[in-house]
Short mmCIF file of C-alpha atoms in Angstrom, two decimals:
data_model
loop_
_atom_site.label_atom_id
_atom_site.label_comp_id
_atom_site.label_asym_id
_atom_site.label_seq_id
_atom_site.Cartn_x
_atom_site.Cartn_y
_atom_site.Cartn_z
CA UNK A 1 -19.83 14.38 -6.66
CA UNK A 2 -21.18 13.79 -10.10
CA UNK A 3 -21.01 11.04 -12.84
CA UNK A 4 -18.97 8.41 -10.64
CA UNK A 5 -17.98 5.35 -12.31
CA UNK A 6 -16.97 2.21 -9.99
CA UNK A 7 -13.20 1.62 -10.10
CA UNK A 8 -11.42 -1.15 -8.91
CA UNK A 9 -8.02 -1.54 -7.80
CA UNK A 10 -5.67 -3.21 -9.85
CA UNK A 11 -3.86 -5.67 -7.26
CA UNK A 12 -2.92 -5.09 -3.78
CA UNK A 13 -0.77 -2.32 -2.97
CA UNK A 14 -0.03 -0.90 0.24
CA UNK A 15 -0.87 2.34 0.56
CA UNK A 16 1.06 4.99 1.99
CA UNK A 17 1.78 4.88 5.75
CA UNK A 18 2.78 8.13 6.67
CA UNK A 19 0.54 11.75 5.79
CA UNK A 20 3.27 13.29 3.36
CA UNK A 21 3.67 10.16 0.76
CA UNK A 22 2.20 8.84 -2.25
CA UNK A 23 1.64 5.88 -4.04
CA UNK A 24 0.66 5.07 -7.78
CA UNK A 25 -1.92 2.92 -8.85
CA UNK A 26 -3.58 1.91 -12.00
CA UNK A 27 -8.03 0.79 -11.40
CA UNK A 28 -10.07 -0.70 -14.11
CA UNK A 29 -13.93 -0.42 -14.69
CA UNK A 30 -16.05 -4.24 -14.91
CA UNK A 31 -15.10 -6.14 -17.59
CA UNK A 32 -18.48 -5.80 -19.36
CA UNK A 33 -18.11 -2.19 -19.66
CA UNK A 34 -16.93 -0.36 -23.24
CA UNK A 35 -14.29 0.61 -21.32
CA UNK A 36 -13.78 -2.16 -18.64
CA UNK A 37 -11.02 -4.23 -17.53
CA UNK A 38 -8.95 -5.50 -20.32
CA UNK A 39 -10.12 -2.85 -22.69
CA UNK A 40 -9.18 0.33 -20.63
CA UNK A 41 -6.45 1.19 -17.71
CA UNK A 42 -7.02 4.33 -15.36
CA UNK A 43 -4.26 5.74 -14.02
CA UNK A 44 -3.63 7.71 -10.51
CA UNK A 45 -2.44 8.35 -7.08
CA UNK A 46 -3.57 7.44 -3.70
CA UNK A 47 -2.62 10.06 -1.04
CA UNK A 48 -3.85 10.03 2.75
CA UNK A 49 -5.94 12.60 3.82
CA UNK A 50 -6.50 13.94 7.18
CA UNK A 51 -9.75 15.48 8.64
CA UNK A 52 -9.27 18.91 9.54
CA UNK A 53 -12.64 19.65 10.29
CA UNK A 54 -15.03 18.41 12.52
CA UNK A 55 -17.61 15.77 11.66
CA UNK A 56 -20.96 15.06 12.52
CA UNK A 57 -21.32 11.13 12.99
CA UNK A 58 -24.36 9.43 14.33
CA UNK A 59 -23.40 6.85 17.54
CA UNK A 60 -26.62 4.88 18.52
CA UNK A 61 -29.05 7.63 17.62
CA UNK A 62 -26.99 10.38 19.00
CA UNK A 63 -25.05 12.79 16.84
CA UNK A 64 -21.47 13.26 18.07
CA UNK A 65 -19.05 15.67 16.79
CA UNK A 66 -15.92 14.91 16.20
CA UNK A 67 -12.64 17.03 16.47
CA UNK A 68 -10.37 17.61 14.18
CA UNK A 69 -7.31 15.26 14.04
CA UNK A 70 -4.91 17.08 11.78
CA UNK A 71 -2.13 14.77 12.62
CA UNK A 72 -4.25 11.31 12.01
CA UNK A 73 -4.75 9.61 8.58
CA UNK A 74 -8.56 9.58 8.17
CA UNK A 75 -8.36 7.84 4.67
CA UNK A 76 -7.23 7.28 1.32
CA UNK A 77 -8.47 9.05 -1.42
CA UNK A 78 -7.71 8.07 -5.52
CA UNK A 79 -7.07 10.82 -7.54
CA UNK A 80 -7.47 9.24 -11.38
CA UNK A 81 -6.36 11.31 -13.70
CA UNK A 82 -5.59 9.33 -17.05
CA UNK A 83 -7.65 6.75 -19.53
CA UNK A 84 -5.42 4.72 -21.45
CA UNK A 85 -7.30 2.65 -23.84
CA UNK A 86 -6.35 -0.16 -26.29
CA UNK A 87 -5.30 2.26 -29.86
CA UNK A 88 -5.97 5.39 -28.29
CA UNK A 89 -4.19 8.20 -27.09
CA UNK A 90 -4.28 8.94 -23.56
CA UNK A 91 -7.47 10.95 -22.18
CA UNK A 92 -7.32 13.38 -19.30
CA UNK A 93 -9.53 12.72 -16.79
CA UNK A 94 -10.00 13.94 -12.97
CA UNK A 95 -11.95 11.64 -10.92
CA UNK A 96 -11.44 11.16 -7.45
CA UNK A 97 -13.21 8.58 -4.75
CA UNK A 98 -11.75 6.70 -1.62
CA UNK A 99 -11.11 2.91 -2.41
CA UNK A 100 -11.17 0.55 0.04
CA UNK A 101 -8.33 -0.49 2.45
CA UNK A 102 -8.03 -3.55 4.67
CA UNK A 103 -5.64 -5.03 7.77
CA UNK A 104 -5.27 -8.63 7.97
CA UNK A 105 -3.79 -10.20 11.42
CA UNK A 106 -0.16 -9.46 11.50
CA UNK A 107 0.06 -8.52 7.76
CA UNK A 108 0.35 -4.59 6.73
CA UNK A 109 -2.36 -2.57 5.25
CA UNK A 110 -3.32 -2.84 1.66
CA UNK A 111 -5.70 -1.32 -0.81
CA UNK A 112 -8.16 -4.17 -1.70
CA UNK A 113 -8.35 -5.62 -5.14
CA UNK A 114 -11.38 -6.83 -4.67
CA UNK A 115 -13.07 -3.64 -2.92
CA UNK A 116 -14.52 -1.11 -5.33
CA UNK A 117 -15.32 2.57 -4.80
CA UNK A 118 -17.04 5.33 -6.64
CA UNK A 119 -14.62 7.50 -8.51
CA UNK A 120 -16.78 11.02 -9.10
CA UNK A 121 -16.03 13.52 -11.90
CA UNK A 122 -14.17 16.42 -10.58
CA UNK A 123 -14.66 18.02 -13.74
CA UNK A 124 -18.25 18.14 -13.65
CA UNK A 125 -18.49 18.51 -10.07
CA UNK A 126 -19.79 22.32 -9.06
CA UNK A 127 -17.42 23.91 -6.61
CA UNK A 128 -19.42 23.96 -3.66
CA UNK A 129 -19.84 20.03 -3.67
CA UNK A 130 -15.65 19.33 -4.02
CA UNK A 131 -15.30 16.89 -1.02
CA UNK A 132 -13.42 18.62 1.63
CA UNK A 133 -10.02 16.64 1.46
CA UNK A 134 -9.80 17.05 -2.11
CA UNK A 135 -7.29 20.49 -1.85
CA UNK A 136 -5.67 19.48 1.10
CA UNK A 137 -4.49 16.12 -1.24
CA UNK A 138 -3.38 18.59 -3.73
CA UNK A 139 -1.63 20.71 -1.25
CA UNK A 140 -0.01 17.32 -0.15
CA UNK A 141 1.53 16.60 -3.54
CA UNK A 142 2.71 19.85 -4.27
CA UNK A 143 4.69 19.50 -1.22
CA UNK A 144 5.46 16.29 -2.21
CA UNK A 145 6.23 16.93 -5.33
CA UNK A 146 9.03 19.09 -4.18
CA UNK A 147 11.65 16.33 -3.85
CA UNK A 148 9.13 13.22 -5.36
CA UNK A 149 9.57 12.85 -9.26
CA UNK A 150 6.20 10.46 -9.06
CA UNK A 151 4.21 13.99 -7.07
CA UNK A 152 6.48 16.38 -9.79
CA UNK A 153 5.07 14.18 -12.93
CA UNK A 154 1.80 14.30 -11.54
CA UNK A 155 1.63 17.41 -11.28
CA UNK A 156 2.92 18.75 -14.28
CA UNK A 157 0.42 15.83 -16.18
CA UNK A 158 -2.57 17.40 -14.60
CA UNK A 159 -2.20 20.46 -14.17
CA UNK A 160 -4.84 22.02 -16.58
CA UNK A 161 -7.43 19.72 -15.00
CA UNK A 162 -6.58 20.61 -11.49
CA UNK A 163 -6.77 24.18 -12.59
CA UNK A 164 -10.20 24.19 -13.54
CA UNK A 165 -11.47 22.53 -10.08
CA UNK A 166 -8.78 24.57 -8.00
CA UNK A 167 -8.65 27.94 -9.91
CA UNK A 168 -6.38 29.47 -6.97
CA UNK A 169 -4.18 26.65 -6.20
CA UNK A 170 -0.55 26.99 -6.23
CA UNK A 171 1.07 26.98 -9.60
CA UNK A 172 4.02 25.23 -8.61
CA UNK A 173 5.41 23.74 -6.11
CA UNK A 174 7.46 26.31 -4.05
CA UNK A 175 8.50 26.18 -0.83
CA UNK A 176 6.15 25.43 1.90
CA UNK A 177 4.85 28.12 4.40
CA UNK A 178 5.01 25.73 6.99
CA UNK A 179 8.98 25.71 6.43
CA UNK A 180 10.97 22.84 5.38
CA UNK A 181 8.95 19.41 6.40
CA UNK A 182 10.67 16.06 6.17
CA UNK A 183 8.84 14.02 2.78
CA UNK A 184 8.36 10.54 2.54
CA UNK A 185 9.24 9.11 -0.93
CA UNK A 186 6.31 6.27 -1.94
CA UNK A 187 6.25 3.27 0.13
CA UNK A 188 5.31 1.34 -3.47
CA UNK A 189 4.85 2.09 -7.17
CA UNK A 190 3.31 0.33 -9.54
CA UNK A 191 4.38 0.99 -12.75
#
């Protein structure tokens, strides 16, 4: 991806524990930045994504491939689509990375506050080098955002961004080919 800025997550929230769910999330830049943390807010989603391809990984010099696990989370990813700045109006944005999650002992999973990822510019991004779970998230939240307001406002927020990265993605959210799957609403929001 192109032009990534490091984000980091405002608190710990836990992300979502099931494939169909969502949660919202607000990440900050460092605090020296023009736009850091204090000066800036970027808002966003974090939706699972699972690999449905298979992956070359390197095991102690040998390159195994994995299988596809279509049923598996494989990660998180952050899709950041607004910059709300002190006396400024809000600028669309679509940057997308995978922050950082972590499992203490007998605690649940949370995104870490303290972890940081690079959040690349969709919008500058050619097409041929959109990461491979990005329109399988968007899939996910038009199906989500068939009975989730939080997926619905999301949506309809970013639509002509999403547009321009997924020229041929669905236009709204209609019923699934797939049939009628049971959602998730968000484990947490933020506001």
């Amino acid at each position: 991806m192109f032009s990534s800025i490091t984000l980091y997550p405002q608190g710990e929230t836990p992300p979502p524990v099931v494939k169909d769910s969502l949660v919202e999330m607000s990440f900050n830049r460092e605090w020296w930045r023009e736009d850091g943390n204090g000066k800036c807010d970027f808002k966003g989603i974090v939706v699972p994504y699972t690999r449905t391809w298979p992956e070359e990984v390197q095991r102690g010099g040998d390159t195994v491939v994995l299988a596809p696990e279509p049923e598996k989370i494989a990660g998180y990813v952050a899709v950041v689509t607004r910059k709300i700045c002190k006396d400024m109006p809000p600028e669309a944005i679509l940057r997308v990375g995978l922050p950082v999650s972590r499992k203490e002992f007998f605690k649940e999973r949370v995104i870490d506050k303290t972890g940081h990822f690079p959040a690349g510019d969709l919008l500058e991004t050619p097409a041929d080098k959109v990461p491979p779970w990005f329109p399988q998230v968007i899939e996910r939240i038009e199906l989500l955002a068939q009975k989730d307001e939080s997926a619905k406002s999301f949506l309809a927020g970013s639509s002509a961004e999403l547009d321009k990265v997924l020229p041929g993605r669905t236009k709204s959210a209609g019923p699934s080919p797939e049939g009628d799957r049971t959602i998730a609403s968000p484990s947490r929001l933020t506001p």
